[in-house]
Short mmCIF file of C-alpha atoms in Angstrom, two decimals:
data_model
loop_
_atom_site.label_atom_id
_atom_site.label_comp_id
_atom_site.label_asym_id
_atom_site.label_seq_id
_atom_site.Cartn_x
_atom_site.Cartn_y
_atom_site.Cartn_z
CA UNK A 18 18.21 22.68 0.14
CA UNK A 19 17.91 23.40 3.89
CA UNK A 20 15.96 21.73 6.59
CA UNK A 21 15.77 22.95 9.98
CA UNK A 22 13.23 20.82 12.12
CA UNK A 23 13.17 21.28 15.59
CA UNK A 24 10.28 18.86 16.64
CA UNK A 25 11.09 15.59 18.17
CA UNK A 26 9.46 13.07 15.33
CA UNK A 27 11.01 13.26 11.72
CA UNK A 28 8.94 14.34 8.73
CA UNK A 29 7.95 12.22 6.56
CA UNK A 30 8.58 13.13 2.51
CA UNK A 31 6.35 11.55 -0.09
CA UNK A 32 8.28 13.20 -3.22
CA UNK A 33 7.10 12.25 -6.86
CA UNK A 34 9.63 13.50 -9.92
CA UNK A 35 8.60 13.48 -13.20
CA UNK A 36 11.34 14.95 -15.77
CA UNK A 37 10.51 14.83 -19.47
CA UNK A 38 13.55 16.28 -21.64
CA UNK A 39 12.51 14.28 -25.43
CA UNK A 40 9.15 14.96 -26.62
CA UNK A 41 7.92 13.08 -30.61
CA UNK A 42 8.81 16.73 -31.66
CA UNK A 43 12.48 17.06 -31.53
CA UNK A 44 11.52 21.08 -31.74
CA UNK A 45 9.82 20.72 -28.42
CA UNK A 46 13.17 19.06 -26.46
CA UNK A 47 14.79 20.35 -23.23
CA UNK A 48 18.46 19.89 -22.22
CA UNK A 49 17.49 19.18 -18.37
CA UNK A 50 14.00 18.44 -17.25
CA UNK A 51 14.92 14.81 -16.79
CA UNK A 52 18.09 15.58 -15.63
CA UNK A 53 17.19 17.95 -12.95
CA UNK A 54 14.34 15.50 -11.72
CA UNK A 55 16.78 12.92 -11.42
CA UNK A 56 19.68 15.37 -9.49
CA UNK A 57 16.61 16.23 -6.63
CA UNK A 58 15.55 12.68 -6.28
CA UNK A 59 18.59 11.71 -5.97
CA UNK A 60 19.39 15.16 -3.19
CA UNK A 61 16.73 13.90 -1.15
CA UNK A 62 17.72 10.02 -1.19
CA UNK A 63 20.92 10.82 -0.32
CA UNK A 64 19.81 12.62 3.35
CA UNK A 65 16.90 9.90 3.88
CA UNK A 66 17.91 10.13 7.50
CA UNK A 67 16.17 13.87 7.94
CA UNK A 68 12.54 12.17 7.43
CA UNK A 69 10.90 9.84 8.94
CA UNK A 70 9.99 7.65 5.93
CA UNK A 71 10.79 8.85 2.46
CA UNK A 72 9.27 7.72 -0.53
CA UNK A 73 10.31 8.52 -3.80
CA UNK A 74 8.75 7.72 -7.49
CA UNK A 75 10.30 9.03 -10.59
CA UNK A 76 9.03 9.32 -14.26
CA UNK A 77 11.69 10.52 -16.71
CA UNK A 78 11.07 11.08 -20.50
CA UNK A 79 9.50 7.78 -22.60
CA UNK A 80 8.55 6.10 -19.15
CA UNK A 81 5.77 9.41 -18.30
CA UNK A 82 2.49 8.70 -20.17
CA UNK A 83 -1.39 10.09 -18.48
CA UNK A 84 -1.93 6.33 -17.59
CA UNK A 85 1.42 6.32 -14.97
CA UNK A 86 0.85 9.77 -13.82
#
């Protein structure tokens, strides 16, 4: 990822993840939805100083239900 920002106040980043990789229907399963959703909160946590503020939220697998999204 590459930011290039050349005004004087930061950005801010509202950034919501939501990674589901085990579904009731073992059929259905990915290898890295949750994964991956974790890796780019994680990318963008880790250069916090780029923005402004920076909020992150993060759903992975049995936590993501319609009543949390």
């Amino acid at each position: 990822v590459f930011i290039t920002y050349t005004g004087t106040a930061k950005p801010n980043l509202y950034f919501i993840a939501i990674g589901v990789s085990t579904y009731q229907q073992a059929a259905m399963n990915l290898n890295y939805a949750a994964k991956d959703a974790s890796d780019i909160s994680r990318l963008f946590a880790q250069h916090q100083q780029l923005f402004g503020k920076l909020v992150i939220d993060t759903l992975f697998n049995d936590q993501v239900n319609k009543d949390l999204i």
